[in-house]
C-alpha cells in the first residue's frame, strides 16, 4: 500500500511538473505570435488576427472620400491593399499614430503609369518597401496614412466616430481602442485593407 501511494504521488508530481512546463511554453509562445490587421471598408471594421483566428474586432471610421482606392493626394480615401506599420508617433494630436507604408509599390506603379510621380519617386518607393521603411510622403499620391485615435475625446467626437467616416484617408479608433490595439502591433505588422 505504501509503495502504491509513493508511485501515485510521484506520478502526480511528474504530471503537475509537465503541466507547469507546458504553461510556461504557452506563455512564451504567446509572445511570439504574429498578429495581423484586416480592415474592411464596407463593414467599417478592424480585425486583429493571430494564426487565422479573430482576437479582437473594432468599429472604425475611415476616409470621408468613400469607397474605392486612394489615388491622389487630397482625395480623402483610405487606400486598398497590403501595407505594413512603419512607425509609431506617441505624441500625436490623435493620441497615437501608427503610420502605414503608403504609398506602397502597387500605389507607386499606379502613380508612375498615371504620370503622378516620376521614375525617381517610384524607385524611392521601391527602396522603402525593400528596407521596410516609410516611403516618400510628399508625392502627388499623398501620404501620412495610418491608424490613429481621436486625441481629446468629447461626446461629439465619439458620436461622429460611431456614425461617420471623417478622416482624410486614415483609419480612426477611439482612444481606448487605439491603446488596446498598440499591445498587438509592432513595426512591420501586416495591415490588409479591402472593401
Short mmCIF file of N, CA and C in Angstrom, two decimals:
data_model
loop_
_atom_site.label_atom_id
_atom_site.label_comp_id
_atom_site.label_asym_id
_atom_site.label_seq_id
_atom_site.Cartn_x
_atom_site.Cartn_y
_atom_site.Cartn_z
N UNK A 1 0.83 -1.20 0.00
CA UNK A 1 0.00 0.00 0.00
C UNK A 1 0.87 1.25 0.00
N UNK A 2 1.93 1.20 0.82
CA UNK A 2 2.84 2.34 0.93
C UNK A 2 3.53 2.59 -0.42
N UNK A 3 3.93 1.53 -1.14
CA UNK A 3 4.57 1.64 -2.45
C UNK A 3 3.60 2.27 -3.47
N UNK A 4 2.35 1.84 -3.44
CA UNK A 4 1.34 2.39 -4.36
C UNK A 4 1.17 3.88 -4.13
N UNK A 5 1.14 4.28 -2.88
CA UNK A 5 0.98 5.70 -2.54
C UNK A 5 2.17 6.50 -3.05
N UNK A 6 3.36 5.98 -2.88
CA UNK A 6 4.58 6.67 -3.35
C UNK A 6 4.54 6.79 -4.87
N UNK A 7 4.19 5.72 -5.58
CA UNK A 7 4.11 5.77 -7.04
C UNK A 7 3.03 6.77 -7.49
N UNK A 8 1.89 6.77 -6.82
CA UNK A 8 0.81 7.68 -7.18
C UNK A 8 1.23 9.13 -6.97
N UNK A 9 1.87 9.44 -5.84
CA UNK A 9 2.34 10.80 -5.55
C UNK A 9 3.42 11.20 -6.55
N UNK A 10 4.32 10.28 -6.89
CA UNK A 10 5.37 10.56 -7.88
C UNK A 10 4.76 10.86 -9.24
N UNK A 11 3.80 10.06 -9.64
CA UNK A 11 3.14 10.28 -10.93
C UNK A 11 2.41 11.62 -10.95
N UNK A 12 1.75 11.93 -9.86
CA UNK A 12 1.05 13.21 -9.75
C UNK A 12 2.03 14.37 -9.84
N UNK A 13 3.15 14.26 -9.15
CA UNK A 13 4.17 15.32 -9.16
C UNK A 13 4.73 15.50 -10.57
N UNK A 14 5.03 14.39 -11.25
CA UNK A 14 5.53 14.49 -12.63
C UNK A 14 4.49 15.11 -13.55
N UNK A 15 3.24 14.70 -13.38
CA UNK A 15 2.17 15.27 -14.19
C UNK A 15 2.02 16.77 -13.98
N UNK A 16 2.08 17.20 -12.73
CA UNK A 16 1.99 18.64 -12.43
C UNK A 16 3.19 19.38 -12.99
N UNK A 17 4.37 18.80 -12.87
CA UNK A 17 5.59 19.44 -13.39
C UNK A 17 5.49 19.61 -14.90
N UNK A 18 4.99 18.60 -15.60
CA UNK A 18 4.88 18.71 -17.05
C UNK A 18 3.84 19.77 -17.43
N UNK A 19 2.79 19.91 -16.63
CA UNK A 19 1.79 20.95 -16.90
C UNK A 19 2.38 22.33 -16.67
N UNK A 20 3.25 22.48 -15.67
CA UNK A 20 3.91 23.77 -15.44
C UNK A 20 4.79 24.14 -16.61
N UNK A 21 5.54 23.17 -17.13
CA UNK A 21 6.38 23.42 -18.29
C UNK A 21 5.51 23.81 -19.48
N UNK A 22 4.41 23.12 -19.67
CA UNK A 22 3.51 23.44 -20.78
C UNK A 22 2.94 24.84 -20.65
N UNK A 23 2.56 25.25 -19.45
CA UNK A 23 2.03 26.60 -19.25
C UNK A 23 3.10 27.64 -19.56
N UNK A 24 4.34 27.38 -19.15
CA UNK A 24 5.44 28.30 -19.45
C UNK A 24 5.66 28.38 -20.95
N UNK A 25 5.66 27.21 -21.61
CA UNK A 25 5.82 27.20 -23.06
C UNK A 25 4.70 27.98 -23.74
N UNK A 26 3.47 27.84 -23.25
CA UNK A 26 2.35 28.57 -23.84
C UNK A 26 2.52 30.08 -23.69
N UNK A 27 2.97 30.54 -22.53
CA UNK A 27 3.18 31.98 -22.34
C UNK A 27 4.27 32.47 -23.28
N UNK A 28 5.36 31.71 -23.41
CA UNK A 28 6.44 32.09 -24.32
C UNK A 28 5.94 32.12 -25.75
N UNK A 29 5.16 31.11 -26.13
CA UNK A 29 4.62 31.05 -27.48
C UNK A 29 3.71 32.24 -27.76
N UNK A 30 2.93 32.67 -26.78
CA UNK A 30 2.02 33.81 -26.97
C UNK A 30 2.79 35.08 -27.29
N UNK A 31 3.98 35.21 -26.72
CA UNK A 31 4.80 36.39 -27.01
C UNK A 31 5.32 36.37 -28.44
N UNK A 32 5.41 35.18 -29.03
CA UNK A 32 5.95 35.03 -30.38
C UNK A 32 4.88 35.07 -31.47
N UNK A 33 3.64 35.29 -31.11
CA UNK A 33 2.55 35.29 -32.09
C UNK A 33 2.69 36.49 -33.00
N UNK A 34 2.52 36.26 -34.30
CA UNK A 34 2.49 37.35 -35.26
C UNK A 34 1.03 37.75 -35.47
N UNK A 35 0.71 38.96 -35.09
CA UNK A 35 -0.64 39.47 -35.28
C UNK A 35 -0.71 40.17 -36.62
N UNK A 36 -1.86 40.14 -37.24
CA UNK A 36 -2.11 40.85 -38.49
C UNK A 36 -3.42 41.60 -38.34
N UNK A 37 -3.53 42.70 -39.05
CA UNK A 37 -4.75 43.52 -39.01
C UNK A 37 -5.46 43.43 -40.35
N UNK A 38 -6.78 43.31 -40.31
CA UNK A 38 -7.61 43.33 -41.51
C UNK A 38 -8.64 44.42 -41.35
N UNK A 39 -8.67 45.32 -42.32
CA UNK A 39 -9.63 46.42 -42.29
C UNK A 39 -10.60 46.21 -43.45
N UNK A 40 -11.88 46.20 -43.15
CA UNK A 40 -12.91 46.05 -44.17
C UNK A 40 -13.66 47.39 -44.26
N UNK A 41 -13.46 48.08 -45.38
CA UNK A 41 -14.04 49.42 -45.52
C UNK A 41 -15.57 49.38 -45.57
N UNK A 42 -16.16 48.37 -46.24
CA UNK A 42 -17.62 48.36 -46.31
C UNK A 42 -18.26 48.02 -44.98
N UNK A 43 -17.54 47.28 -44.13
CA UNK A 43 -18.06 46.98 -42.79
C UNK A 43 -17.62 47.99 -41.73
N UNK A 44 -16.69 48.87 -42.11
CA UNK A 44 -16.10 49.83 -41.18
C UNK A 44 -15.54 49.10 -39.94
N UNK A 45 -14.74 48.07 -40.21
CA UNK A 45 -14.22 47.25 -39.10
C UNK A 45 -12.72 47.03 -39.23
N UNK A 46 -12.09 46.82 -38.09
CA UNK A 46 -10.69 46.42 -38.00
C UNK A 46 -10.66 45.15 -37.15
N UNK A 47 -10.09 44.09 -37.71
CA UNK A 47 -9.99 42.81 -37.03
C UNK A 47 -8.52 42.52 -36.76
N UNK A 48 -8.23 42.12 -35.52
CA UNK A 48 -6.89 41.63 -35.16
C UNK A 48 -6.94 40.12 -35.28
N UNK A 49 -6.01 39.55 -36.04
CA UNK A 49 -5.95 38.10 -36.21
C UNK A 49 -4.61 37.56 -35.71
N UNK A 50 -4.64 36.34 -35.21
CA UNK A 50 -3.44 35.59 -34.83
C UNK A 50 -3.65 34.16 -35.30
N UNK A 51 -2.76 33.70 -36.17
CA UNK A 51 -2.87 32.33 -36.69
C UNK A 51 -4.26 32.06 -37.28
N UNK A 52 -4.81 33.03 -37.98
CA UNK A 52 -6.09 32.85 -38.64
C UNK A 52 -7.32 33.06 -37.78
N UNK A 53 -7.15 33.15 -36.48
CA UNK A 53 -8.33 33.32 -35.61
C UNK A 53 -8.49 34.79 -35.23
N UNK A 54 -9.74 35.19 -35.05
CA UNK A 54 -10.03 36.57 -34.66
C UNK A 54 -9.74 36.73 -33.17
N UNK A 55 -8.89 37.71 -32.86
CA UNK A 55 -8.56 38.03 -31.47
C UNK A 55 -9.46 39.14 -30.96
N UNK A 56 -9.71 40.14 -31.83
CA UNK A 56 -10.49 41.32 -31.41
C UNK A 56 -11.02 41.99 -32.66
N UNK A 57 -12.16 42.66 -32.53
CA UNK A 57 -12.75 43.39 -33.65
C UNK A 57 -13.21 44.75 -33.15
N UNK A 58 -12.91 45.81 -33.93
CA UNK A 58 -13.30 47.17 -33.58
C UNK A 58 -14.08 47.79 -34.73
N UNK A 59 -15.01 48.67 -34.39
CA UNK A 59 -15.64 49.53 -35.39
C UNK A 59 -14.69 50.70 -35.60
N UNK A 60 -14.53 51.15 -36.86
CA UNK A 60 -13.61 52.23 -37.17
C UNK A 60 -14.31 53.30 -38.00
N UNK A 61 -13.67 54.45 -38.09
CA UNK A 61 -14.05 55.48 -39.06
C UNK A 61 -12.94 55.54 -40.09
N UNK A 62 -13.31 55.84 -41.33
CA UNK A 62 -12.37 55.81 -42.44
C UNK A 62 -12.34 57.16 -43.15
N UNK A 63 -11.69 57.18 -44.31
CA UNK A 63 -11.61 58.40 -45.09
C UNK A 63 -12.97 58.85 -45.59
N UNK A 64 -13.22 60.13 -45.49
CA UNK A 64 -14.53 60.67 -45.88
C UNK A 64 -14.73 60.66 -47.40
N UNK A 65 -13.69 60.27 -48.15
CA UNK A 65 -13.80 60.19 -49.61
C UNK A 65 -14.59 58.98 -50.09
N UNK A 66 -14.98 58.10 -49.17
CA UNK A 66 -15.83 56.97 -49.52
C UNK A 66 -15.07 55.75 -49.99
N UNK A 67 -15.81 54.83 -50.61
CA UNK A 67 -15.22 53.58 -51.08
C UNK A 67 -14.33 53.83 -52.29
N UNK A 68 -13.56 52.82 -52.66
CA UNK A 68 -12.61 52.94 -53.75
C UNK A 68 -11.21 53.14 -53.21
N UNK A 69 -10.23 53.00 -54.09
CA UNK A 69 -8.83 53.08 -53.70
C UNK A 69 -8.34 54.52 -53.68
N UNK A 70 -7.43 54.81 -52.78
CA UNK A 70 -6.79 56.13 -52.76
C UNK A 70 -5.94 56.25 -54.02
N UNK A 71 -6.07 57.35 -54.71
CA UNK A 71 -5.33 57.54 -55.96
C UNK A 71 -4.45 58.79 -55.97
N UNK A 72 -4.86 59.82 -55.23
CA UNK A 72 -4.15 61.09 -55.33
C UNK A 72 -4.28 61.85 -54.01
N UNK A 73 -3.27 62.66 -53.72
CA UNK A 73 -3.30 63.48 -52.51
C UNK A 73 -4.59 64.30 -52.47
N UNK A 74 -5.25 64.29 -51.31
CA UNK A 74 -6.44 65.10 -51.12
C UNK A 74 -7.75 64.44 -51.51
N UNK A 75 -7.70 63.18 -52.00
CA UNK A 75 -8.98 62.54 -52.36
C UNK A 75 -9.72 62.00 -51.13
N UNK A 76 -9.07 62.04 -49.97
CA UNK A 76 -9.68 61.64 -48.68
C UNK A 76 -10.17 60.20 -48.66
N UNK A 77 -9.57 59.34 -49.49
CA UNK A 77 -9.93 57.92 -49.50
C UNK A 77 -8.91 57.13 -48.68
N UNK A 78 -9.38 56.08 -48.05
CA UNK A 78 -8.50 55.13 -47.38
C UNK A 78 -8.02 54.15 -48.44
N UNK A 79 -6.70 53.93 -48.55
CA UNK A 79 -6.21 53.06 -49.62
C UNK A 79 -6.64 51.61 -49.45
N UNK A 80 -6.59 50.88 -50.55
CA UNK A 80 -6.86 49.44 -50.55
C UNK A 80 -5.55 48.71 -50.83
N UNK A 81 -5.35 47.58 -50.17
CA UNK A 81 -4.15 46.79 -50.45
C UNK A 81 -3.50 46.28 -49.19
N UNK A 82 -2.26 45.86 -49.36
CA UNK A 82 -1.48 45.28 -48.27
C UNK A 82 -0.40 46.27 -47.87
N UNK A 83 -0.37 46.60 -46.60
CA UNK A 83 0.57 47.59 -46.06
C UNK A 83 1.21 47.03 -44.79
N UNK A 84 2.17 47.77 -44.28
CA UNK A 84 2.83 47.41 -43.02
C UNK A 84 2.95 48.67 -42.17
N UNK A 85 2.98 48.50 -40.87
CA UNK A 85 3.23 49.63 -39.97
C UNK A 85 4.72 49.93 -40.02
N UNK A 86 5.06 51.20 -40.27
CA UNK A 86 6.47 51.58 -40.37
C UNK A 86 6.95 52.46 -39.22
N UNK A 87 6.05 53.10 -38.52
CA UNK A 87 6.48 53.93 -37.38
C UNK A 87 5.31 54.22 -36.45
N UNK A 88 5.66 54.58 -35.22
CA UNK A 88 4.68 54.97 -34.21
C UNK A 88 4.98 56.40 -33.77
N UNK A 89 3.94 57.24 -33.69
CA UNK A 89 4.08 58.58 -33.12
C UNK A 89 3.19 58.61 -31.88
N UNK A 90 3.84 58.58 -30.73
CA UNK A 90 3.08 58.53 -29.47
C UNK A 90 2.87 59.92 -28.86
N UNK A 91 3.22 60.97 -29.60
CA UNK A 91 2.92 62.35 -29.18
C UNK A 91 2.08 63.03 -30.26
N UNK A 92 1.24 62.26 -30.89
CA UNK A 92 0.38 62.73 -31.97
C UNK A 92 -0.82 63.49 -31.41
N UNK A 93 -1.35 64.45 -32.18
CA UNK A 93 -2.60 65.10 -31.77
C UNK A 93 -3.76 64.10 -31.69
N UNK A 94 -3.58 62.92 -32.31
CA UNK A 94 -4.59 61.86 -32.27
C UNK A 94 -4.29 60.84 -31.18
N UNK A 95 -3.51 61.21 -30.18
CA UNK A 95 -3.06 60.36 -29.08
C UNK A 95 -1.96 59.41 -29.51
N UNK A 96 -2.21 58.61 -30.54
CA UNK A 96 -1.22 57.66 -31.06
C UNK A 96 -1.47 57.52 -32.55
N UNK A 97 -0.39 57.58 -33.34
CA UNK A 97 -0.48 57.45 -34.79
C UNK A 97 0.44 56.32 -35.23
N UNK A 98 -0.12 55.33 -35.92
CA UNK A 98 0.64 54.20 -36.46
C UNK A 98 0.70 54.38 -37.97
N UNK A 99 1.86 54.82 -38.46
CA UNK A 99 1.99 55.13 -39.89
C UNK A 99 2.08 53.84 -40.72
N UNK A 100 1.38 53.85 -41.85
CA UNK A 100 1.46 52.75 -42.81
C UNK A 100 2.41 53.11 -43.94
N UNK A 101 2.91 52.11 -44.64
CA UNK A 101 3.84 52.36 -45.74
C UNK A 101 3.09 52.71 -47.03
N UNK A 102 2.19 53.69 -46.93
CA UNK A 102 1.52 54.24 -48.10
C UNK A 102 2.32 55.44 -48.58
N UNK A 103 2.59 55.55 -49.87
CA UNK A 103 2.25 54.66 -50.97
C UNK A 103 3.18 53.44 -51.03
N UNK A 104 2.60 52.27 -51.28
CA UNK A 104 3.42 51.07 -51.44
C UNK A 104 3.77 50.91 -52.93
N UNK A 105 4.38 49.80 -53.30
CA UNK A 105 4.81 49.60 -54.69
C UNK A 105 3.62 49.60 -55.64
N UNK A 106 2.50 48.97 -55.24
CA UNK A 106 1.29 48.97 -56.09
C UNK A 106 0.83 50.40 -56.35
N UNK A 107 0.79 51.21 -55.29
CA UNK A 107 0.36 52.60 -55.43
C UNK A 107 1.35 53.38 -56.29
N UNK A 108 2.64 53.11 -56.07
CA UNK A 108 3.68 53.78 -56.85
C UNK A 108 3.58 53.44 -58.33
N UNK A 109 3.31 52.17 -58.64
CA UNK A 109 3.17 51.76 -60.03
C UNK A 109 2.00 52.48 -60.69
N UNK A 110 0.89 52.57 -59.96
CA UNK A 110 -0.26 53.33 -60.47
C UNK A 110 0.15 54.78 -60.73
N UNK A 111 0.86 55.38 -59.76
CA UNK A 111 1.28 56.77 -59.90
C UNK A 111 2.21 56.99 -61.08
N UNK A 112 3.13 56.06 -61.30
CA UNK A 112 4.06 56.15 -62.43
C UNK A 112 3.30 56.04 -63.74
N UNK A 113 2.41 55.06 -63.83
CA UNK A 113 1.62 54.83 -65.04
C UNK A 113 0.70 56.01 -65.35
N UNK A 114 0.22 56.67 -64.29
CA UNK A 114 -0.71 57.80 -64.46
C UNK A 114 0.01 59.14 -64.50
N UNK A 115 1.33 59.12 -64.52
CA UNK A 115 2.16 60.32 -64.58
C UNK A 115 1.98 61.24 -63.38
N UNK A 116 1.62 60.65 -62.22
CA UNK A 116 1.53 61.43 -60.98
C UNK A 116 2.88 61.52 -60.29
N UNK A 117 3.73 60.53 -60.53
CA UNK A 117 5.09 60.53 -60.00
C UNK A 117 6.05 60.15 -61.12
N UNK A 118 7.32 60.50 -60.92
CA UNK A 118 8.35 60.15 -61.89
C UNK A 118 9.08 58.88 -61.49
N UNK A 119 10.00 58.47 -62.35
CA UNK A 119 10.77 57.25 -62.12
C UNK A 119 11.58 57.34 -60.82
N UNK A 120 12.15 58.51 -60.52
CA UNK A 120 12.96 58.66 -59.29
C UNK A 120 12.10 58.44 -58.04
N UNK A 121 10.89 59.00 -58.03
CA UNK A 121 10.00 58.80 -56.87
C UNK A 121 9.57 57.34 -56.76
N UNK A 122 9.32 56.71 -57.92
CA UNK A 122 8.94 55.30 -57.91
C UNK A 122 10.07 54.45 -57.33
N UNK A 123 11.30 54.74 -57.71
CA UNK A 123 12.45 54.00 -57.18
C UNK A 123 12.60 54.21 -55.67
N UNK A 124 12.29 55.41 -55.18
CA UNK A 124 12.33 55.66 -53.73
C UNK A 124 11.27 54.82 -53.00
N UNK A 125 10.10 54.68 -53.61
CA UNK A 125 9.04 53.86 -53.03
C UNK A 125 9.48 52.40 -52.98
N UNK A 126 10.08 51.92 -54.07
CA UNK A 126 10.57 50.53 -54.12
C UNK A 126 11.65 50.31 -53.06
N UNK A 127 12.58 51.26 -52.94
CA UNK A 127 13.66 51.13 -51.94
C UNK A 127 13.09 51.10 -50.52
N UNK A 128 12.11 51.94 -50.25
CA UNK A 128 11.49 51.96 -48.92
C UNK A 128 10.83 50.62 -48.63
N UNK A 129 10.14 50.06 -49.61
CA UNK A 129 9.48 48.75 -49.43
C UNK A 129 10.52 47.67 -49.18
N UNK A 130 11.60 47.71 -49.92
CA UNK A 130 12.65 46.70 -49.77
C UNK A 130 13.27 46.72 -48.37
N UNK A 131 13.37 47.91 -47.78
CA UNK A 131 14.01 48.06 -46.47
C UNK A 131 13.02 48.17 -45.31
N UNK A 132 11.72 48.05 -45.59
CA UNK A 132 10.71 48.14 -44.53
C UNK A 132 10.62 49.53 -43.93
N UNK A 133 10.85 50.55 -44.74
CA UNK A 133 10.85 51.93 -44.27
C UNK A 133 9.63 52.69 -44.79
N UNK A 134 9.45 53.89 -44.27
CA UNK A 134 8.37 54.75 -44.73
C UNK A 134 8.72 55.30 -46.11
N UNK A 135 7.83 55.18 -47.09
CA UNK A 135 8.09 55.72 -48.42
C UNK A 135 7.96 57.24 -48.42
N UNK A 136 8.35 57.89 -49.52
CA UNK A 136 8.18 59.35 -49.61
C UNK A 136 6.73 59.73 -49.32
N UNK A 137 6.55 60.75 -48.50
CA UNK A 137 5.21 61.16 -48.08
C UNK A 137 4.73 62.43 -48.79
N UNK A 138 5.57 62.98 -49.67
CA UNK A 138 5.25 64.27 -50.28
C UNK A 138 5.02 64.19 -51.78
N UNK A 139 4.62 63.01 -52.28
CA UNK A 139 4.34 62.90 -53.71
C UNK A 139 2.88 63.26 -53.97
N UNK A 140 2.52 63.31 -55.25
CA UNK A 140 1.13 63.59 -55.61
C UNK A 140 0.18 62.45 -55.25
N UNK A 141 0.74 61.29 -54.84
CA UNK A 141 -0.10 60.18 -54.38
C UNK A 141 -0.61 60.42 -52.97
N UNK A 142 0.01 61.34 -52.25
CA UNK A 142 -0.37 61.60 -50.87
C UNK A 142 0.50 60.81 -49.91
N UNK A 143 0.20 60.94 -48.63
CA UNK A 143 0.98 60.26 -47.60
C UNK A 143 0.32 60.46 -46.25
N UNK A 144 1.07 60.15 -45.20
CA UNK A 144 0.59 60.29 -43.82
C UNK A 144 -0.71 59.51 -43.59
N UNK A 145 -0.77 58.31 -44.15
CA UNK A 145 -1.91 57.42 -43.92
C UNK A 145 -1.55 56.48 -42.79
N UNK A 146 -2.45 56.36 -41.82
CA UNK A 146 -2.16 55.49 -40.69
C UNK A 146 -3.41 55.15 -39.91
N UNK A 147 -3.17 54.52 -38.78
CA UNK A 147 -4.23 54.14 -37.84
C UNK A 147 -4.03 55.01 -36.61
N UNK A 148 -5.09 55.68 -36.14
CA UNK A 148 -4.90 56.60 -35.01
C UNK A 148 -6.13 56.67 -34.12
N UNK A 149 -5.93 57.32 -32.98
CA UNK A 149 -7.02 57.57 -32.04
C UNK A 149 -7.70 58.89 -32.33
N UNK A 150 -8.40 59.42 -31.33
CA UNK A 150 -9.15 60.67 -31.51
C UNK A 150 -8.46 61.88 -30.92
N UNK A 151 -7.47 61.68 -30.07
CA UNK A 151 -6.91 62.81 -29.35
C UNK A 151 -7.85 63.17 -28.21
N UNK A 152 -8.08 64.44 -28.03
CA UNK A 152 -9.00 64.86 -26.96
C UNK A 152 -10.41 64.37 -27.29
N UNK A 153 -10.93 63.48 -26.48
CA UNK A 153 -12.25 62.90 -26.74
C UNK A 153 -13.35 63.76 -26.11
N UNK A 154 -14.38 64.02 -26.90
CA UNK A 154 -15.58 64.70 -26.40
C UNK A 154 -16.77 63.83 -26.80
N UNK A 155 -17.92 64.11 -26.23
CA UNK A 155 -19.13 63.36 -26.59
C UNK A 155 -19.43 63.52 -28.08
N UNK A 156 -19.23 64.74 -28.61
CA UNK A 156 -19.48 64.97 -30.04
C UNK A 156 -18.53 64.16 -30.91
N UNK A 157 -17.24 64.15 -30.56
CA UNK A 157 -16.26 63.38 -31.34
C UNK A 157 -16.60 61.89 -31.33
N UNK A 158 -17.00 61.38 -30.18
CA UNK A 158 -17.35 59.96 -30.08
C UNK A 158 -18.58 59.64 -30.92
N UNK A 159 -19.54 60.57 -30.97
CA UNK A 159 -20.74 60.37 -31.78
C UNK A 159 -20.38 60.35 -33.27
N UNK A 160 -19.54 61.29 -33.69
CA UNK A 160 -19.09 61.33 -35.08
C UNK A 160 -18.34 60.04 -35.42
N UNK A 161 -17.46 59.61 -34.51
CA UNK A 161 -16.67 58.39 -34.72
C UNK A 161 -17.58 57.17 -34.95
N UNK A 162 -18.66 57.09 -34.21
CA UNK A 162 -19.58 55.95 -34.33
C UNK A 162 -20.38 55.96 -35.63
N UNK A 163 -20.67 57.15 -36.17
CA UNK A 163 -21.65 57.22 -37.26
C UNK A 163 -21.11 57.71 -38.60
N UNK A 164 -19.91 58.27 -38.65
CA UNK A 164 -19.44 58.88 -39.89
C UNK A 164 -17.99 58.51 -40.19
N UNK A 165 -17.67 58.47 -41.49
CA UNK A 165 -16.28 58.39 -41.92
C UNK A 165 -15.80 59.83 -42.07
N UNK A 166 -14.84 60.22 -41.25
CA UNK A 166 -14.48 61.63 -41.13
C UNK A 166 -13.00 61.92 -41.41
N UNK A 167 -12.16 60.91 -41.59
CA UNK A 167 -10.72 61.16 -41.71
C UNK A 167 -10.36 61.59 -43.14
N UNK A 168 -9.10 61.94 -43.33
CA UNK A 168 -8.60 62.31 -44.65
C UNK A 168 -7.99 61.11 -45.38
N UNK A 169 -8.31 59.92 -44.90
CA UNK A 169 -7.80 58.70 -45.53
C UNK A 169 -7.26 57.71 -44.52
N UNK A 170 -7.22 58.10 -43.26
CA UNK A 170 -6.71 57.22 -42.21
C UNK A 170 -7.81 56.31 -41.67
N UNK A 171 -7.41 55.44 -40.75
CA UNK A 171 -8.31 54.56 -40.03
C UNK A 171 -8.34 55.06 -38.59
N UNK A 172 -9.50 55.47 -38.09
CA UNK A 172 -9.60 56.06 -36.75
C UNK A 172 -10.34 55.13 -35.81
N UNK A 173 -9.82 55.05 -34.59
CA UNK A 173 -10.44 54.31 -33.49
C UNK A 173 -10.61 55.26 -32.32
N UNK A 174 -11.36 54.85 -31.32
CA UNK A 174 -11.41 55.63 -30.09
C UNK A 174 -10.06 55.52 -29.39
N UNK A 175 -9.80 56.40 -28.44
CA UNK A 175 -8.53 56.35 -27.70
C UNK A 175 -8.36 55.03 -26.97
N UNK A 176 -9.42 54.55 -26.36
CA UNK A 176 -9.35 53.27 -25.64
C UNK A 176 -8.99 52.13 -26.60
N UNK A 177 -9.56 52.16 -27.80
CA UNK A 177 -9.29 51.11 -28.78
C UNK A 177 -7.86 51.18 -29.30
N UNK A 178 -7.36 52.40 -29.58
CA UNK A 178 -6.00 52.52 -30.13
C UNK A 178 -4.97 52.08 -29.10
N UNK A 179 -5.23 52.35 -27.83
CA UNK A 179 -4.33 51.90 -26.76
C UNK A 179 -4.33 50.37 -26.69
N UNK A 180 -5.51 49.78 -26.80
CA UNK A 180 -5.58 48.31 -26.79
C UNK A 180 -4.90 47.73 -28.02
N UNK A 181 -5.14 48.32 -29.19
CA UNK A 181 -4.53 47.83 -30.43
C UNK A 181 -3.01 47.86 -30.35
N UNK A 182 -2.46 48.88 -29.71
CA UNK A 182 -0.99 49.02 -29.63
C UNK A 182 -0.33 47.80 -28.99
N UNK A 183 -1.05 47.11 -28.11
CA UNK A 183 -0.49 45.91 -27.46
C UNK A 183 -0.23 44.78 -28.45
N UNK A 184 -0.90 44.79 -29.59
CA UNK A 184 -0.81 43.69 -30.55
C UNK A 184 0.11 43.96 -31.74
N UNK A 185 0.54 45.19 -31.92
CA UNK A 185 1.26 45.53 -33.15
C UNK A 185 2.67 46.01 -32.88
N UNK A 186 3.49 45.92 -33.92
CA UNK A 186 4.87 46.39 -33.86
C UNK A 186 5.25 46.88 -35.25
N UNK A 187 6.44 47.43 -35.38
CA UNK A 187 6.92 47.81 -36.70
C UNK A 187 6.92 46.56 -37.57
N UNK A 188 6.33 46.68 -38.75
CA UNK A 188 6.27 45.55 -39.67
C UNK A 188 4.98 44.77 -39.64
N UNK A 189 4.09 45.06 -38.68
CA UNK A 189 2.81 44.34 -38.63
C UNK A 189 2.06 44.51 -39.95
N UNK A 190 1.56 43.40 -40.48
CA UNK A 190 0.81 43.39 -41.73
C UNK A 190 -0.57 44.00 -41.54
N UNK A 191 -0.95 44.89 -42.46
CA UNK A 191 -2.27 45.53 -42.45
C UNK A 191 -2.88 45.36 -43.84
N UNK A 192 -3.98 44.63 -43.92
CA UNK A 192 -4.66 44.42 -45.20
C UNK A 192 -5.96 45.22 -45.18
N UNK A 193 -6.14 46.05 -46.22
CA UNK A 193 -7.33 46.90 -46.32
C UNK A 193 -8.10 46.49 -47.57
N UNK A 194 -9.39 46.18 -47.38
CA UNK A 194 -10.23 45.76 -48.50
C UNK A 194 -11.62 46.38 -48.35
N UNK A 195 -12.42 46.21 -49.40
CA UNK A 195 -13.81 46.69 -49.36
C UNK A 195 -14.74 45.52 -49.20
#
